[in-house]
Amino acid sequence: MNPGLLLAFDDEQPAAAALAAALGVPWAQVQRHRFPDGESKLRLPPALPAEVLLLRGLHQPHDKLVELLITVPAARALGAQRIVLVAPYLAYMRQDMAFSPGEAVSQRHIAALLAAQVDGLITVDPHLHRIASLDEVMPGCPNRALTAAPLLGAWVAQQVPGALLLGPDEEALQWVAAAGQAHGLDHAVCHKQRFGDRDVRVALPALPLVGRAVVLLDDVASTGRTLVEAATAALAAGAASVDVAVTHALFVGDALAQLRAAGVRHVWSTDAVPHATAVVPIAALLAAAVQAF
Ligand code: R5P
């Protein structure tokens, strides 16, 4: 794809500028006005090229999803013929089955909603656990699920040579394997059971951890409880240090403070979600995917 313009929202200027620079294309803002009743007024550039790249990270997704439902048809009305969405964080991917009767499988419905809007989607480390690819929930919508795991692995290999990459649950095998294999680091995963939003139990793999520099690596940290439990267990098992590296730093509420209290030394993330812990930029990864799309 050779977009004529990158369109981005006013609260994601650093990410938009970085991606536009990596692509060598201009970028413009979707300006937002919040009415007193909570509705939004959106203003786009009045004339758009045929190929438009739209950047929108979907952490804290609700307002953003509604704004996308307005922005995409508005962009078409202003001249865009092909709109590809870059959503570095794709929301609702973890609700991928009905865990109890009657529960909505949000992954399927949010993915279908986006697929109906745009002509393509590029995202990073979506939580694909019970499905093999986004094609299963976005039929007919070309998509690319990138992984930042090798980039995180490179950062970890530089910061903590000889680290053991530990996924806090079985689902993390895909990310620790990709990061470990790319940079010659050992990897393993824990076993996790979740009982509630902030109630998880993590069992370590049968591996000697005494004296090891452990880096917990996962796709997303939300409440941080998964990482807290894994870090606590690893330190109790004799790990020399525990650091954390995640693609998507949601870190809601006191998550970071809880990690520190558990003895975690460093917390690193990519800038897929804007956050103070971001040390690994993904603009080049995204740009390469756009160019190949
Ligand atoms: C789910 O398995 C994900 O990979 C994360 O481990 C999980 O979403 C983290 O959630 P929290 O930080 O709330 O424990």
PDB file of N, CA and C and ligand atoms in Angstrom, residues 89 94 127 129 168-172 175 192 194 196-200 217-229 250-252 255, ligand 1:
ATOM      1  N   TYR A  89      -2.892  -1.662  19.162  1.00  0.00           N
ATOM      2  CA  TYR A  89      -3.550  -2.507  20.167  1.00  0.00           C
ATOM      3  C   TYR A  89      -4.977  -2.749  19.718  1.00  0.00           C
ATOM      4  N   ARG A  94      -9.264 -10.714  24.154  1.00  0.00           N
ATOM      5  CA  ARG A  94      -9.158 -11.755  25.179  1.00  0.00           C
ATOM      6  C   ARG A  94     -10.490 -12.430  25.498  1.00  0.00           C
ATOM      7  N   HIS A 127      -4.427 -10.775  20.930  1.00  0.00           N
ATOM      8  CA  HIS A 127      -4.446 -11.955  21.789  1.00  0.00           C
ATOM      9  C   HIS A 127      -5.166 -13.096  21.069  1.00  0.00           C
ATOM     10  N   HIS A 129      -5.582 -16.690  20.983  1.00  0.00           N
ATOM     11  CA  HIS A 129      -5.347 -17.864  21.815  1.00  0.00           C
ATOM     12  C   HIS A 129      -6.137 -19.049  21.280  1.00  0.00           C
ATOM     13  N   PRO A 168       4.075 -15.831  31.529  1.00  0.00           N
ATOM     14  CA  PRO A 168       3.329 -16.072  32.762  1.00  0.00           C
ATOM     15  C   PRO A 168       2.184 -17.067  32.599  1.00  0.00           C
ATOM     16  N   ASP A 169       1.865 -17.425  31.363  1.00  0.00           N
ATOM     17  CA  ASP A 169       0.843 -18.455  31.138  1.00  0.00           C
ATOM     18  C   ASP A 169       1.145 -19.168  29.825  1.00  0.00           C
ATOM     19  N   GLU A 170       0.407 -20.225  29.577  1.00  0.00           N
ATOM     20  CA  GLU A 170       0.683 -21.046  28.387  1.00  0.00           C
ATOM     21  C   GLU A 170       0.490 -20.255  27.103  1.00  0.00           C
ATOM     22  N   GLU A 171      -0.461 -19.310  27.123  1.00  0.00           N
ATOM     23  CA  GLU A 171      -0.724 -18.543  25.909  1.00  0.00           C
ATOM     24  C   GLU A 171       0.493 -17.729  25.466  1.00  0.00           C
ATOM     25  N   ALA A 172       1.371 -17.453  26.414  1.00  0.00           N
ATOM     26  CA  ALA A 172       2.541 -16.620  26.118  1.00  0.00           C
ATOM     27  C   ALA A 172       3.648 -17.394  25.408  1.00  0.00           C
ATOM     28  N   TRP A 175       4.960 -15.900  22.231  1.00  0.00           N
ATOM     29  CA  TRP A 175       5.788 -14.694  22.311  1.00  0.00           C
ATOM     30  C   TRP A 175       7.167 -14.991  22.893  1.00  0.00           C
ATOM     31  N   LYS A 192      -1.240 -20.825  34.373  1.00  0.00           N
ATOM     32  CA  LYS A 192      -2.046 -19.813  35.080  1.00  0.00           C
ATOM     33  C   LYS A 192      -3.490 -20.276  35.187  1.00  0.00           C
ATOM     34  N   ARG A 194      -7.164 -18.383  36.223  1.00  0.00           N
ATOM     35  CA  ARG A 194      -7.789 -17.096  36.549  1.00  0.00           C
ATOM     36  C   ARG A 194      -9.125 -17.352  37.229  1.00  0.00           C
ATOM     37  N   GLY A 196     -10.776 -14.444  38.699  1.00  0.00           N
ATOM     38  CA  GLY A 196     -11.474 -13.157  38.647  1.00  0.00           C
ATOM     39  C   GLY A 196     -10.544 -12.119  38.047  1.00  0.00           C
ATOM     40  N   ASP A 197     -11.037 -10.869  37.932  1.00  0.00           N
ATOM     41  CA  ASP A 197     -10.238  -9.830  37.283  1.00  0.00           C
ATOM     42  C   ASP A 197      -8.858  -9.688  37.924  1.00  0.00           C
ATOM     43  N   ARG A 198      -8.842  -9.738  39.266  1.00  0.00           N
ATOM     44  CA  ARG A 198      -7.577  -9.557  39.985  1.00  0.00           C
ATOM     45  C   ARG A 198      -7.204 -10.778  40.801  1.00  0.00           C
ATOM     46  N   ASP A 199      -7.723 -11.899  40.429  1.00  0.00           N
ATOM     47  CA  ASP A 199      -7.497 -13.121  41.194  1.00  0.00           C
ATOM     48  C   ASP A 199      -6.970 -14.201  40.255  1.00  0.00           C
ATOM     49  N   VAL A 200      -5.635 -14.308  40.221  1.00  0.00           N
ATOM     50  CA  VAL A 200      -5.020 -15.334  39.368  1.00  0.00           C
ATOM     51  C   VAL A 200      -4.011 -16.123  40.190  1.00  0.00           C
ATOM     52  N   LEU A 217       7.683 -12.131  30.044  1.00  0.00           N
ATOM     53  CA  LEU A 217       7.336 -11.524  28.760  1.00  0.00           C
ATOM     54  C   LEU A 217       5.908 -11.924  28.397  1.00  0.00           C
ATOM     55  N   ASP A 218       5.095 -10.936  28.066  1.00  0.00           N
ATOM     56  CA  ASP A 218       3.697 -11.237  27.751  1.00  0.00           C
ATOM     57  C   ASP A 218       3.203 -10.244  26.704  1.00  0.00           C
ATOM     58  N   ASP A 219       2.029 -10.549  26.139  1.00  0.00           N
ATOM     59  CA  ASP A 219       1.469  -9.638  25.138  1.00  0.00           C
ATOM     60  C   ASP A 219       0.890  -8.397  25.789  1.00  0.00           C
ATOM     61  N   VAL A 220       0.197  -8.573  26.899  1.00  0.00           N
ATOM     62  CA  VAL A 220      -0.510  -7.444  27.484  1.00  0.00           C
ATOM     63  C   VAL A 220      -0.503  -7.564  29.004  1.00  0.00           C
ATOM     64  N   ALA A 221      -0.339  -6.424  29.658  1.00  0.00           N
ATOM     65  CA  ALA A 221      -0.508  -6.367  31.108  1.00  0.00           C
ATOM     66  C   ALA A 221      -1.641  -5.392  31.376  1.00  0.00           C
ATOM     67  N   SER A 222      -2.624  -5.841  32.126  1.00  0.00           N
ATOM     68  CA  SER A 222      -3.771  -4.977  32.432  1.00  0.00           C
ATOM     69  C   SER A 222      -3.744  -4.617  33.918  1.00  0.00           C
ATOM     70  N   THR A 223      -4.309  -5.456  34.762  1.00  0.00           N
ATOM     71  CA  THR A 223      -4.211  -5.173  36.207  1.00  0.00           C
ATOM     72  C   THR A 223      -2.808  -5.464  36.723  1.00  0.00           C
ATOM     73  N   GLY A 224      -2.046  -6.224  35.964  1.00  0.00           N
ATOM     74  CA  GLY A 224      -0.702  -6.604  36.399  1.00  0.00           C
ATOM     75  C   GLY A 224      -0.682  -7.814  37.311  1.00  0.00           C
ATOM     76  N   ARG A 225      -1.870  -8.346  37.675  1.00  0.00           N
ATOM     77  CA  ARG A 225      -1.890  -9.437  38.663  1.00  0.00           C
ATOM     78  C   ARG A 225      -1.169 -10.687  38.135  1.00  0.00           C
ATOM     79  N   THR A 226      -1.321 -10.956  36.839  1.00  0.00           N
ATOM     80  CA  THR A 226      -0.651 -12.127  36.262  1.00  0.00           C
ATOM     81  C   THR A 226       0.859 -12.019  36.475  1.00  0.00           C
ATOM     82  N   LEU A 227       1.390 -10.839  36.175  1.00  0.00           N
ATOM     83  CA  LEU A 227       2.836 -10.641  36.311  1.00  0.00           C
ATOM     84  C   LEU A 227       3.262 -10.626  37.777  1.00  0.00           C
ATOM     85  N   VAL A 228       2.442 -10.038  38.630  1.00  0.00           N
ATOM     86  CA  VAL A 228       2.758 -10.011  40.067  1.00  0.00           C
ATOM     87  C   VAL A 228       2.883 -11.436  40.596  1.00  0.00           C
ATOM     88  N   GLU A 229       1.916 -12.273  40.251  1.00  0.00           N
ATOM     89  CA  GLU A 229       1.952 -13.658  40.752  1.00  0.00           C
ATOM     90  C   GLU A 229       3.167 -14.402  40.209  1.00  0.00           C
ATOM     91  N   LEU A 250      -1.014  -1.731  29.314  1.00  0.00           N
ATOM     92  CA  LEU A 250      -2.252  -1.089  29.778  1.00  0.00           C
ATOM     93  C   LEU A 250      -2.064  -0.631  31.233  1.00  0.00           C
ATOM     94  N   PHE A 251      -1.544  -1.498  32.060  1.00  0.00           N
ATOM     95  CA  PHE A 251      -1.206  -1.180  33.459  1.00  0.00           C
ATOM     96  C   PHE A 251      -2.257  -0.279  34.111  1.00  0.00           C
ATOM     97  N   VAL A 252      -3.410  -0.823  34.346  1.00  0.00           N
ATOM     98  CA  VAL A 252      -4.494  -0.037  34.927  1.00  0.00           C
ATOM     99  C   VAL A 252      -4.302   0.097  36.448  1.00  0.00           C
ATOM    100  N   ALA A 255      -1.332  -1.076  39.051  1.00  0.00           N
ATOM    101  CA  ALA A 255      -0.594  -2.239  38.538  1.00  0.00           C
ATOM    102  C   ALA A 255       0.920  -2.083  38.675  1.00  0.00           C
TER     103      ALA A 255
HETATM  104  C1  R5P B   1      -4.006 -13.143  28.953  1.00  0.00           C
HETATM  105  O1  R5P B   1      -3.747 -14.320  29.038  1.00  0.00           O
HETATM  106  C2  R5P B   1      -2.963 -12.135  28.664  1.00  0.00           C
HETATM  107  O2  R5P B   1      -1.914 -12.687  27.935  1.00  0.00           O
HETATM  108  C3  R5P B   1      -2.420 -11.492  29.921  1.00  0.00           C
HETATM  109  O3  R5P B   1      -1.643 -12.431  30.643  1.00  0.00           O
HETATM  110  C4  R5P B   1      -3.511 -10.985  30.815  1.00  0.00           C
HETATM  111  O4  R5P B   1      -4.509 -10.369  30.058  1.00  0.00           O
HETATM  112  C5  R5P B   1      -2.958 -10.030  31.822  1.00  0.00           C
HETATM  113  O5  R5P B   1      -4.005  -9.537  32.587  1.00  0.00           O
HETATM  114  P1  R5P B   1      -3.719  -8.931  34.014  1.00  0.00           P
HETATM  115  O6  R5P B   1      -2.575  -7.970  33.889  1.00  0.00           O
HETATM  116  O7  R5P B   1      -5.000  -8.220  34.380  1.00  0.00           O
HETATM  117  O8  R5P B   1      -3.434 -10.079  34.937  1.00  0.00           O
END
